[in-house]
Amino acid sequence: MKEDYAITIKGRQVYGDEDQGEVCLSALGTYKQKDGARFILYKEYDEEDARAYRTALLKVEPGMVTMSRSGSSTRLILEKGRRHLCLYDTGFGSLTVGIYTSQLDVDLDDSGGTLEITYTLDVDSNLSSQNQLHITVNPVPVL
């Protein structure tokens, strides 16, 4: 995988009235377009073993983003105005979660751009959290 793009993901979760703070991930990865979809790929490294990683994939199509990881059953579908039942791998097993996407703003072109996503997560139809993602994709300057 040619890692020629800087990918930054900022995520925020809110449980009830409690803001859980912000998590930020920066990685080098790949960004490409194929058959009308854009693909963002990057490696997520294990906190305990720096050599172990999974490849994360974001497939961006008109009105929808699908998130998945290699070696995992996780597959999250984020489609504005729709609720999807998705499989989420916790590392100890998989569970089905409901995901309702209220905001999906895509500003990507051939050189990169941004994604803004707001969604809720529910388990057994009980609200678990409100979530926001801000994703940026920028080419790495050639030295």
mmCIF file of N, CA and C in Angstrom:
data_model
loop_
_atom_site.group_PDB
_atom_site.id
_atom_site.type_symbol
_atom_site.label_atom_id
_atom_site.label_comp_id
_atom_site.label_asym_id
_atom_site.label_seq_id
_atom_site.Cartn_x
_atom_site.Cartn_y
_atom_site.Cartn_z
ATOM 1 N N MET A 1 0.857 -1.172 0.000
ATOM 2 C CA MET A 1 0.000 0.000 0.000
ATOM 3 C C MET A 1 0.905 1.237 0.000
ATOM 4 N N LYS A 2 0.738 2.081 -1.005
ATOM 5 C CA LYS A 2 1.515 3.318 -1.087
ATOM 6 C C LYS A 2 0.878 4.357 -0.185
ATOM 7 N N GLU A 3 1.597 4.755 0.858
ATOM 8 C CA GLU A 3 1.068 5.679 1.856
ATOM 9 C C GLU A 3 1.504 7.098 1.509
ATOM 10 N N ASP A 4 0.727 7.749 0.641
ATOM 11 C CA ASP A 4 1.096 9.066 0.168
ATOM 12 C C ASP A 4 0.079 10.151 0.548
ATOM 13 N N TYR A 5 -0.784 9.841 1.526
ATOM 14 C CA TYR A 5 -1.764 10.805 2.035
ATOM 15 C C TYR A 5 -1.722 10.829 3.562
ATOM 16 N N ALA A 6 -1.883 12.023 4.116
ATOM 17 C CA ALA A 6 -2.006 12.187 5.568
ATOM 18 C C ALA A 6 -3.496 12.148 5.897
ATOM 19 N N ILE A 7 -3.868 11.241 6.782
ATOM 20 C CA ILE A 7 -5.267 11.053 7.160
ATOM 21 C C ILE A 7 -5.391 11.365 8.648
ATOM 22 N N THR A 8 -6.311 12.253 8.967
ATOM 23 C CA THR A 8 -6.558 12.617 10.363
ATOM 24 C C THR A 8 -8.027 12.387 10.663
ATOM 25 N N ILE A 9 -8.288 11.681 11.754
ATOM 26 C CA ILE A 9 -9.663 11.399 12.179
ATOM 27 C C ILE A 9 -9.825 11.906 13.601
ATOM 28 N N LYS A 10 -10.765 12.818 13.784
ATOM 29 C CA LYS A 10 -11.109 13.308 15.117
ATOM 30 C C LYS A 10 -12.510 12.815 15.428
ATOM 31 N N GLY A 11 -12.648 12.141 16.556
ATOM 32 C CA GLY A 11 -13.938 11.596 16.960
ATOM 33 C C GLY A 11 -14.339 12.097 18.329
ATOM 34 N N ARG A 12 -15.613 12.342 18.494
ATOM 35 C CA ARG A 12 -16.159 12.794 19.784
ATOM 36 C C ARG A 12 -17.399 11.956 20.079
ATOM 37 N N GLN A 13 -17.505 11.493 21.335
ATOM 38 C CA GLN A 13 -18.670 10.723 21.785
ATOM 39 C C GLN A 13 -19.316 11.416 22.966
ATOM 40 N N VAL A 14 -20.642 11.374 22.988
ATOM 41 C CA VAL A 14 -21.405 11.908 24.105
ATOM 42 C C VAL A 14 -22.350 10.812 24.582
ATOM 43 N N TYR A 15 -22.280 10.478 25.874
ATOM 44 C CA TYR A 15 -23.177 9.514 26.505
ATOM 45 C C TYR A 15 -24.120 10.282 27.403
ATOM 46 N N GLY A 16 -25.399 10.280 27.085
ATOM 47 C CA GLY A 16 -26.351 11.044 27.882
ATOM 48 C C GLY A 16 -25.962 12.502 27.854
ATOM 49 N N ASP A 17 -25.737 13.093 29.021
ATOM 50 C CA ASP A 17 -25.309 14.488 29.100
ATOM 51 C C ASP A 17 -23.800 14.610 29.308
ATOM 52 N N GLU A 18 -23.092 13.479 29.258
ATOM 53 C CA GLU A 18 -21.669 13.453 29.570
ATOM 54 C C GLU A 18 -20.818 13.429 28.309
ATOM 55 N N ASP A 19 -20.028 14.468 28.099
ATOM 56 C CA ASP A 19 -19.108 14.526 26.967
ATOM 57 C C ASP A 19 -17.883 13.690 27.307
ATOM 58 N N GLN A 20 -17.573 12.711 26.473
ATOM 59 C CA GLN A 20 -16.453 11.813 26.746
ATOM 60 C C GLN A 20 -15.139 12.314 26.167
ATOM 61 N N GLY A 21 -15.132 13.517 25.607
ATOM 62 C CA GLY A 21 -13.894 14.074 25.075
ATOM 63 C C GLY A 21 -13.661 13.704 23.629
ATOM 64 N N GLU A 22 -12.461 14.045 23.168
ATOM 65 C CA GLU A 22 -12.123 13.862 21.767
ATOM 66 C C GLU A 22 -10.976 12.882 21.624
ATOM 67 N N VAL A 23 -11.047 12.055 20.601
ATOM 68 C CA VAL A 23 -9.983 11.120 20.261
ATOM 69 C C VAL A 23 -9.479 11.516 18.876
ATOM 70 N N CYS A 24 -8.159 11.531 18.718
ATOM 71 C CA CYS A 24 -7.586 11.924 17.437
ATOM 72 C C CYS A 24 -6.611 10.848 16.960
ATOM 73 N N LEU A 25 -6.729 10.495 15.693
ATOM 74 C CA LEU A 25 -5.839 9.510 15.074
ATOM 75 C C LEU A 25 -5.260 10.144 13.829
ATOM 76 N N SER A 26 -3.942 10.088 13.688
ATOM 77 C CA SER A 26 -3.263 10.561 12.485
ATOM 78 C C SER A 26 -2.476 9.398 11.914
ATOM 79 N N ALA A 27 -2.560 9.223 10.598
ATOM 80 C CA ALA A 27 -1.870 8.103 9.958
ATOM 81 C C ALA A 27 -1.548 8.465 8.518
ATOM 82 N N LEU A 28 -0.574 7.769 7.972
ATOM 83 C CA LEU A 28 -0.330 7.847 6.547
ATOM 84 C C LEU A 28 -1.154 6.746 5.894
ATOM 85 N N GLY A 29 -1.682 7.027 4.727
ATOM 86 C CA GLY A 29 -2.511 6.026 4.071
ATOM 87 C C GLY A 29 -2.644 6.275 2.588
ATOM 88 N N THR A 30 -3.639 5.631 2.026
ATOM 89 C CA THR A 30 -3.898 5.683 0.597
ATOM 90 C C THR A 30 -5.268 6.288 0.350
ATOM 91 N N TYR A 31 -5.379 7.037 -0.727
ATOM 92 C CA TYR A 31 -6.641 7.646 -1.125
ATOM 93 C C TYR A 31 -6.758 7.483 -2.629
ATOM 94 N N LYS A 32 -7.858 6.865 -3.069
ATOM 95 C CA LYS A 32 -8.027 6.657 -4.507
ATOM 96 C C LYS A 32 -9.502 6.620 -4.879
ATOM 97 N N GLN A 33 -9.763 6.720 -6.159
ATOM 98 C CA GLN A 33 -11.125 6.662 -6.680
ATOM 99 C C GLN A 33 -11.230 5.502 -7.648
ATOM 100 N N LYS A 34 -12.365 4.786 -7.574
ATOM 101 C CA LYS A 34 -12.602 3.672 -8.480
ATOM 102 C C LYS A 34 -14.104 3.465 -8.613
ATOM 103 N N ASP A 35 -14.582 3.364 -9.827
ATOM 104 C CA ASP A 35 -15.992 3.075 -10.120
ATOM 105 C C ASP A 35 -16.958 4.000 -9.380
ATOM 106 N N GLY A 36 -16.657 5.293 -9.333
ATOM 107 C CA GLY A 36 -17.555 6.268 -8.720
ATOM 108 C C GLY A 36 -17.489 6.351 -7.204
ATOM 109 N N ALA A 37 -16.630 5.572 -6.571
ATOM 110 C CA ALA A 37 -16.468 5.615 -5.114
ATOM 111 C C ALA A 37 -15.041 6.074 -4.802
ATOM 112 N N ARG A 38 -14.887 6.673 -3.628
ATOM 113 C CA ARG A 38 -13.557 7.063 -3.150
ATOM 114 C C ARG A 38 -13.196 6.146 -1.975
ATOM 115 N N PHE A 39 -11.937 5.755 -1.902
ATOM 116 C CA PHE A 39 -11.473 4.827 -0.882
ATOM 117 C C PHE A 39 -10.350 5.465 -0.078
ATOM 118 N N ILE A 40 -10.490 5.404 1.248
ATOM 119 C CA ILE A 40 -9.474 5.891 2.176
ATOM 120 C C ILE A 40 -9.007 4.672 2.966
ATOM 121 N N LEU A 41 -7.727 4.336 2.875
ATOM 122 C CA LEU A 41 -7.165 3.182 3.577
ATOM 123 C C LEU A 41 -6.013 3.641 4.462
ATOM 124 N N TYR A 42 -5.950 3.101 5.671
ATOM 125 C CA TYR A 42 -4.848 3.412 6.572
ATOM 126 C C TYR A 42 -4.695 2.263 7.568
ATOM 127 N N LYS A 43 -3.544 2.223 8.235
ATOM 128 C CA LYS A 43 -3.258 1.167 9.207
ATOM 129 C C LYS A 43 -3.551 1.670 10.616
ATOM 130 N N GLU A 44 -4.236 0.833 11.403
ATOM 131 C CA GLU A 44 -4.459 1.095 12.828
ATOM 132 C C GLU A 44 -3.566 0.130 13.596
ATOM 133 N N TYR A 45 -2.608 0.682 14.344
ATOM 134 C CA TYR A 45 -1.646 -0.159 15.064
ATOM 135 C C TYR A 45 -2.154 -0.525 16.444
ATOM 136 N N ASP A 46 -1.786 -1.724 16.889
ATOM 137 C CA ASP A 46 -2.136 -2.223 18.215
ATOM 138 C C ASP A 46 -1.361 -1.436 19.264
ATOM 139 N N GLU A 47 -2.032 -1.026 20.339
ATOM 140 C CA GLU A 47 -1.372 -0.250 21.397
ATOM 141 C C GLU A 47 -0.318 -1.060 22.137
ATOM 142 N N GLU A 48 -0.498 -2.379 22.212
ATOM 143 C CA GLU A 48 0.430 -3.219 22.968
ATOM 144 C C GLU A 48 1.552 -3.791 22.116
ATOM 145 N N ASP A 49 1.322 -3.945 20.817
ATOM 146 C CA ASP A 49 2.328 -4.498 19.916
ATOM 147 C C ASP A 49 2.430 -3.579 18.701
ATOM 148 N N ALA A 50 3.472 -2.757 18.653
ATOM 149 C CA ALA A 50 3.617 -1.743 17.599
ATOM 150 C C ALA A 50 3.759 -2.339 16.204
ATOM 151 N N ARG A 51 4.053 -3.640 16.111
ATOM 152 C CA ARG A 51 4.178 -4.274 14.795
ATOM 153 C C ARG A 51 2.843 -4.810 14.289
ATOM 154 N N ALA A 52 1.878 -4.980 15.175
ATOM 155 C CA ALA A 52 0.576 -5.533 14.788
ATOM 156 C C ALA A 52 -0.361 -4.400 14.362
ATOM 157 N N TYR A 53 -1.041 -4.609 13.251
ATOM 158 C CA TYR A 53 -1.981 -3.599 12.776
ATOM 159 C C TYR A 53 -3.114 -4.249 11.983
ATOM 160 N N ARG A 54 -4.168 -3.460 11.798
ATOM 161 C CA ARG A 54 -5.277 -3.813 10.910
ATOM 162 C C ARG A 54 -5.426 -2.681 9.915
ATOM 163 N N THR A 55 -5.846 -3.020 8.728
ATOM 164 C CA THR A 55 -6.084 -2.002 7.722
ATOM 165 C C THR A 55 -7.537 -1.553 7.818
ATOM 166 N N ALA A 56 -7.721 -0.257 7.992
ATOM 167 C CA ALA A 56 -9.066 0.320 8.035
ATOM 168 C C ALA A 56 -9.395 0.857 6.648
ATOM 169 N N LEU A 57 -10.639 0.687 6.249
ATOM 170 C CA LEU A 57 -11.100 1.123 4.928
ATOM 171 C C LEU A 57 -12.366 1.947 5.087
ATOM 172 N N LEU A 58 -12.379 3.121 4.482
ATOM 173 C CA LEU A 58 -13.582 3.934 4.381
ATOM 174 C C LEU A 58 -13.926 4.015 2.903
ATOM 175 N N LYS A 59 -15.088 3.520 2.546
ATOM 176 C CA LYS A 59 -15.574 3.594 1.170
ATOM 177 C C LYS A 59 -16.621 4.700 1.124
ATOM 178 N N VAL A 60 -16.343 5.738 0.343
ATOM 179 C CA VAL A 60 -17.213 6.903 0.278
ATOM 180 C C VAL A 60 -17.945 6.892 -1.066
ATOM 181 N N GLU A 61 -19.267 6.765 -0.975
ATOM 182 C CA GLU A 61 -20.127 6.786 -2.152
ATOM 183 C C GLU A 61 -21.107 7.944 -1.982
ATOM 184 N N PRO A 62 -21.802 8.343 -3.039
ATOM 185 C CA PRO A 62 -22.782 9.422 -2.881
ATOM 186 C C PRO A 62 -23.794 9.108 -1.770
ATOM 187 N N GLY A 63 -23.813 9.943 -0.722
ATOM 188 C CA GLY A 63 -24.770 9.796 0.376
ATOM 189 C C GLY A 63 -24.475 8.704 1.380
ATOM 190 N N MET A 64 -23.324 8.023 1.263
ATOM 191 C CA MET A 64 -23.052 6.899 2.162
ATOM 192 C C MET A 64 -21.547 6.681 2.345
ATOM 193 N N VAL A 65 -21.177 6.303 3.586
ATOM 194 C CA VAL A 65 -19.804 5.912 3.905
ATOM 195 C C VAL A 65 -19.871 4.551 4.598
ATOM 196 N N THR A 66 -19.054 3.610 4.148
ATOM 197 C CA THR A 66 -18.966 2.298 4.778
ATOM 198 C C THR A 66 -17.579 2.165 5.392
ATOM 199 N N MET A 67 -17.543 1.781 6.688
ATOM 200 C CA MET A 67 -16.281 1.629 7.402
ATOM 201 C C MET A 67 -16.072 0.156 7.740
ATOM 202 N N SER A 68 -14.862 -0.361 7.470
ATOM 203 C CA SER A 68 -14.557 -1.754 7.804
ATOM 204 C C SER A 68 -13.082 -1.867 8.166
ATOM 205 N N ARG A 69 -12.726 -3.025 8.780
ATOM 206 C CA ARG A 69 -11.343 -3.304 9.165
ATOM 207 C C ARG A 69 -10.983 -4.713 8.726
ATOM 208 N N SER A 70 -9.740 -4.877 8.272
ATOM 209 C CA SER A 70 -9.274 -6.212 7.897
ATOM 210 C C SER A 70 -9.199 -7.080 9.149
ATOM 211 N N GLY A 71 -9.469 -8.370 8.994
ATOM 212 C CA GLY A 71 -9.385 -9.292 10.119
ATOM 213 C C GLY A 71 -10.467 -9.101 11.157
ATOM 214 N N SER A 72 -11.529 -8.401 10.814
ATOM 215 C CA SER A 72 -12.590 -8.081 11.758
ATOM 216 C C SER A 72 -13.938 -8.183 11.057
ATOM 217 N N SER A 73 -14.970 -8.481 11.824
ATOM 218 C CA SER A 73 -16.316 -8.533 11.248
ATOM 219 C C SER A 73 -16.995 -7.167 11.261
ATOM 220 N N THR A 74 -16.302 -6.134 11.790
ATOM 221 C CA THR A 74 -16.879 -4.793 11.863
ATOM 222 C C THR A 74 -17.158 -4.257 10.471
ATOM 223 N N ARG A 75 -18.397 -3.788 10.292
ATOM 224 C CA ARG A 75 -18.797 -3.130 9.041
ATOM 225 C C ARG A 75 -19.897 -2.141 9.404
ATOM 226 N N LEU A 76 -19.554 -0.857 9.397
ATOM 227 C CA LEU A 76 -20.495 0.181 9.772
ATOM 228 C C LEU A 76 -20.942 0.937 8.525
ATOM 229 N N ILE A 77 -22.254 1.107 8.381
ATOM 230 C CA ILE A 77 -22.814 1.821 7.237
ATOM 231 C C ILE A 77 -23.409 3.126 7.735
ATOM 232 N N LEU A 78 -22.904 4.225 7.216
ATOM 233 C CA LEU A 78 -23.340 5.562 7.591
ATOM 234 C C LEU A 78 -24.007 6.190 6.366
ATOM 235 N N GLU A 79 -25.330 6.295 6.408
ATOM 236 C CA GLU A 79 -26.103 6.855 5.296
ATOM 237 C C GLU A 79 -27.047 7.905 5.853
ATOM 238 N N LYS A 80 -26.934 9.123 5.350
ATOM 239 C CA LYS A 80 -27.694 10.241 5.898
ATOM 240 C C LYS A 80 -29.193 9.963 5.878
ATOM 241 N N GLY A 81 -29.816 10.168 7.075
ATOM 242 C CA GLY A 81 -31.262 10.021 7.200
ATOM 243 C C GLY A 81 -31.749 8.593 7.326
ATOM 244 N N ARG A 82 -30.826 7.619 7.459
ATOM 245 C CA ARG A 82 -31.226 6.213 7.562
ATOM 246 C C ARG A 82 -30.558 5.553 8.763
ATOM 247 N N ARG A 83 -31.243 4.556 9.294
ATOM 248 C CA ARG A 83 -30.692 3.738 10.378
ATOM 249 C C ARG A 83 -30.334 2.379 9.798
ATOM 250 N N HIS A 84 -29.142 1.928 10.066
ATOM 251 C CA HIS A 84 -28.682 0.614 9.612
ATOM 252 C C HIS A 84 -28.296 -0.221 10.820
ATOM 253 N N LEU A 85 -28.603 -1.507 10.769
ATOM 254 C CA LEU A 85 -28.105 -2.459 11.760
ATOM 255 C C LEU A 85 -26.771 -2.972 11.245
ATOM 256 N N CYS A 86 -25.729 -2.815 12.057
ATOM 257 C CA CYS A 86 -24.373 -3.131 11.626
ATOM 258 C C CYS A 86 -23.685 -4.033 12.642
ATOM 259 N N LEU A 87 -22.713 -4.780 12.160
ATOM 260 C CA LEU A 87 -21.929 -5.665 13.005
ATOM 261 C C LEU A 87 -20.696 -4.924 13.500
ATOM 262 N N TYR A 88 -20.460 -4.970 14.821
ATOM 263 C CA TYR A 88 -19.299 -4.319 15.418
ATOM 264 C C TYR A 88 -18.517 -5.349 16.234
ATOM 265 N N ASP A 89 -17.240 -5.525 15.890
ATOM 266 C CA ASP A 89 -16.370 -6.476 16.582
ATOM 267 C C ASP A 89 -15.704 -5.780 17.757
ATOM 268 N N THR A 90 -15.970 -6.262 18.981
ATOM 269 C CA THR A 90 -15.412 -5.657 20.191
ATOM 270 C C THR A 90 -14.035 -6.205 20.544
ATOM 271 N N GLY A 91 -13.603 -7.240 19.855
ATOM 272 C CA GLY A 91 -12.367 -7.915 20.223
ATOM 273 C C GLY A 91 -12.643 -9.121 21.096
ATOM 274 N N PHE A 92 -13.810 -9.131 21.751
ATOM 275 C CA PHE A 92 -14.240 -10.250 22.582
ATOM 276 C C PHE A 92 -15.443 -10.948 21.968
ATOM 277 N N GLY A 93 -15.876 -10.453 20.837
ATOM 278 C CA GLY A 93 -17.050 -10.968 20.147
ATOM 279 C C GLY A 93 -17.725 -9.841 19.383
ATOM 280 N N SER A 94 -18.703 -10.192 18.590
ATOM 281 C CA SER A 94 -19.403 -9.196 17.779
ATOM 282 C C SER A 94 -20.780 -8.917 18.346
ATOM 283 N N LEU A 95 -21.241 -7.695 18.130
ATOM 284 C CA LEU A 95 -22.605 -7.365 18.502
ATOM 285 C C LEU A 95 -23.221 -6.517 17.400
ATOM 286 N N THR A 96 -24.530 -6.537 17.340
ATOM 287 C CA THR A 96 -25.252 -5.759 16.350
ATOM 288 C C THR A 96 -25.639 -4.424 16.970
ATOM 289 N N VAL A 97 -25.305 -3.349 16.272
ATOM 290 C CA VAL A 97 -25.627 -2.007 16.739
ATOM 291 C C VAL A 97 -26.435 -1.293 15.660
ATOM 292 N N GLY A 98 -27.295 -0.389 16.114
ATOM 293 C CA GLY A 98 -28.028 0.458 15.186
ATOM 294 C C GLY A 98 -27.276 1.765 15.022
ATOM 295 N N ILE A 99 -27.161 2.220 13.773
ATOM 296 C CA ILE A 99 -26.479 3.476 13.502
ATOM 297 C C ILE A 99 -27.406 4.355 12.675
ATOM 298 N N TYR A 100 -27.726 5.538 13.241
ATOM 299 C CA TYR A 100 -28.538 6.508 12.520
ATOM 300 C C TYR A 100 -27.666 7.720 12.227
ATOM 301 N N THR A 101 -27.516 8.049 10.949
ATOM 302 C CA THR A 101 -26.659 9.153 10.526
ATOM 303 C C THR A 101 -27.514 10.381 10.255
ATOM 304 N N SER A 102 -27.282 11.440 11.038
ATOM 305 C CA SER A 102 -28.050 12.668 10.852
ATOM 306 C C SER A 102 -27.319 13.684 9.977
ATOM 307 N N GLN A 103 -25.993 13.593 9.904
ATOM 308 C CA GLN A 103 -25.209 14.514 9.072
ATOM 309 C C GLN A 103 -24.143 13.729 8.338
ATOM 310 N N LEU A 104 -24.023 13.958 7.050
ATOM 311 C CA LEU A 104 -22.971 13.353 6.237
ATOM 312 C C LEU A 104 -22.583 14.374 5.175
ATOM 313 N N ASP A 105 -21.545 15.146 5.476
ATOM 314 C CA ASP A 105 -21.067 16.169 4.556
ATOM 315 C C ASP A 105 -19.739 15.713 3.976
ATOM 316 N N VAL A 106 -19.710 15.537 2.662
ATOM 317 C CA VAL A 106 -18.520 15.069 1.964
ATOM 318 C C VAL A 106 -18.002 16.188 1.073
ATOM 319 N N ASP A 107 -16.752 16.560 1.281
ATOM 320 C CA ASP A 107 -16.098 17.560 0.447
ATOM 321 C C ASP A 107 -14.755 16.985 0.002
ATOM 322 N N LEU A 108 -14.824 15.977 -0.865
ATOM 323 C CA LEU A 108 -13.633 15.304 -1.373
ATOM 324 C C LEU A 108 -13.507 15.551 -2.867
ATOM 325 N N ASP A 109 -12.276 15.758 -3.313
ATOM 326 C CA ASP A 109 -12.014 15.819 -4.743
ATOM 327 C C ASP A 109 -10.791 14.942 -5.014
ATOM 328 N N ASP A 110 -10.207 15.068 -6.186
ATOM 329 C CA ASP A 110 -9.097 14.186 -6.547
ATOM 330 C C ASP A 110 -7.860 14.354 -5.674
ATOM 331 N N SER A 111 -7.728 15.492 -4.991
ATOM 332 C CA SER A 111 -6.537 15.706 -4.169
ATOM 333 C C SER A 111 -6.788 15.502 -2.670
ATOM 334 N N GLY A 112 -8.019 15.162 -2.277
ATOM 335 C CA GLY A 112 -8.327 14.947 -0.859
ATOM 336 C C GLY A 112 -9.508 15.782 -0.437
ATOM 337 N N GLY A 113 -9.543 16.138 0.866
ATOM 338 C CA GLY A 113 -10.640 16.948 1.370
ATOM 339 C C GLY A 113 -11.077 16.514 2.753
ATOM 340 N N THR A 114 -12.383 16.704 3.041
ATOM 341 C CA THR A 114 -12.894 16.427 4.381
ATOM 342 C C THR A 114 -14.215 15.665 4.349
ATOM 343 N N LEU A 115 -14.481 14.997 5.463
ATOM 344 C CA LEU A 115 -15.769 14.347 5.743
ATOM 345 C C LEU A 115 -16.210 14.813 7.120
ATOM 346 N N GLU A 116 -17.474 15.158 7.262
ATOM 347 C CA GLU A 116 -18.080 15.495 8.560
ATOM 348 C C GLU A 116 -19.267 14.556 8.735
ATOM 349 N N ILE A 117 -19.240 13.773 9.802
ATOM 350 C CA ILE A 117 -20.301 12.784 10.024
ATOM 351 C C ILE A 117 -20.801 12.900 11.463
ATOM 352 N N THR A 118 -22.115 12.953 11.630
ATOM 353 C CA THR A 118 -22.736 12.922 12.951
ATOM 354 C C THR A 118 -23.720 11.766 12.949
ATOM 355 N N TYR A 119 -23.625 10.897 13.973
ATOM 356 C CA TYR A 119 -24.496 9.734 14.029
ATOM 357 C C TYR A 119 -24.739 9.315 15.475
ATOM 358 N N THR A 120 -25.822 8.570 15.666
ATOM 359 C CA THR A 120 -26.089 7.969 16.969
ATOM 360 C C THR A 120 -25.871 6.468 16.861
ATOM 361 N N LEU A 121 -25.499 5.888 17.987
ATOM 362 C CA LEU A 121 -25.290 4.455 18.087
ATOM 363 C C LEU A 121 -26.268 3.916 19.113
ATOM 364 N N ASP A 122 -26.990 2.845 18.781
ATOM 365 C CA ASP A 122 -27.890 2.247 19.755
ATOM 366 C C ASP A 122 -27.674 0.743 19.830
ATOM 367 N N VAL A 123 -27.931 0.202 21.004
ATOM 368 C CA VAL A 123 -27.848 -1.242 21.243
ATOM 369 C C VAL A 123 -29.221 -1.682 21.733
ATOM 370 N N ASP A 124 -29.817 -2.672 21.091
ATOM 371 C CA ASP A 124 -31.176 -3.116 21.406
ATOM 372 C C ASP A 124 -32.157 -1.943 21.394
ATOM 373 N N SER A 125 -31.993 -1.050 20.441
ATOM 374 C CA SER A 125 -32.838 0.133 20.244
ATOM 375 C C SER A 125 -32.749 1.138 21.400
ATOM 376 N N ASN A 126 -31.767 0.986 22.297
ATOM 377 C CA ASN A 126 -31.528 1.949 23.371
ATOM 378 C C ASN A 126 -30.324 2.802 23.004
ATOM 379 N N LEU A 127 -30.505 4.120 23.025
ATOM 380 C CA LEU A 127 -29.432 5.028 22.650
ATOM 381 C C LEU A 127 -28.195 4.772 23.499
ATOM 382 N N SER A 128 -27.073 4.570 22.842
ATOM 383 C CA SER A 128 -25.809 4.331 23.522
ATOM 384 C C SER A 128 -24.950 5.596 23.530
ATOM 385 N N SER A 129 -24.823 6.241 22.366
ATOM 386 C CA SER A 129 -24.007 7.450 22.299
ATOM 387 C C SER A 129 -24.341 8.265 21.055
ATOM 388 N N GLN A 130 -23.990 9.547 21.137
ATOM 389 C CA GLN A 130 -24.028 10.439 19.982
ATOM 390 C C GLN A 130 -22.579 10.645 19.578
ATOM 391 N N ASN A 131 -22.305 10.620 18.280
ATOM 392 C CA ASN A 131 -20.927 10.619 17.800
ATOM 393 C C ASN A 131 -20.729 11.615 16.676
ATOM 394 N N GLN A 132 -19.532 12.184 16.640
ATOM 395 C CA GLN A 132 -19.146 13.081 15.557
ATOM 396 C C GLN A 132 -17.775 12.654 15.058
ATOM 397 N N LEU A 133 -17.621 12.626 13.745
ATOM 398 C CA LEU A 133 -16.331 12.341 13.123
ATOM 399 C C LEU A 133 -15.970 13.480 12.183
ATOM 400 N N HIS A 134 -14.723 13.899 12.239
ATOM 401 C CA HIS A 134 -14.185 14.857 11.282
ATOM 402 C C HIS A 134 -12.952 14.194 10.686
ATOM 403 N N ILE A 135 -12.981 13.946 9.384
ATOM 404 C CA ILE A 135 -11.899 13.227 8.707
ATOM 405 C C ILE A 135 -11.302 14.142 7.644
ATOM 406 N N THR A 136 -9.967 14.274 7.663
ATOM 407 C CA THR A 136 -9.297 15.039 6.618
ATOM 408 C C THR A 136 -8.315 14.129 5.891
ATOM 409 N N VAL A 137 -8.206 14.351 4.589
ATOM 410 C CA VAL A 137 -7.311 13.586 3.726
ATOM 411 C C VAL A 137 -6.519 14.599 2.905
ATOM 412 N N ASN A 138 -5.194 14.600 3.078
ATOM 413 C CA ASN A 138 -4.346 15.557 2.369
ATOM 414 C C ASN A 138 -3.134 14.843 1.797
ATOM 415 N N PRO A 139 -2.733 15.195 0.572
ATOM 416 C CA PRO A 139 -1.528 14.595 0.010
ATOM 417 C C PRO A 139 -0.300 14.969 0.838
ATOM 418 N N VAL A 140 0.615 14.021 0.970
ATOM 419 C CA VAL A 140 1.881 14.284 1.667
ATOM 420 C C VAL A 140 2.794 14.993 0.680
ATOM 421 N N PRO A 141 3.359 16.140 1.073
ATOM 422 C CA PRO A 141 4.264 16.846 0.148
ATOM 423 C C PRO A 141 5.475 15.993 -0.204
ATOM 424 N N VAL A 142 5.857 16.037 -1.470
ATOM 425 C CA VAL A 142 7.038 15.309 -1.931
ATOM 426 C C VAL A 142 8.258 16.195 -1.681
ATOM 427 N N LEU A 143 9.247 15.638 -0.988
ATOM 428 C CA LEU A 143 10.444 16.419 -0.661
ATOM 429 C C LEU A 143 11.492 16.279 -1.724
#
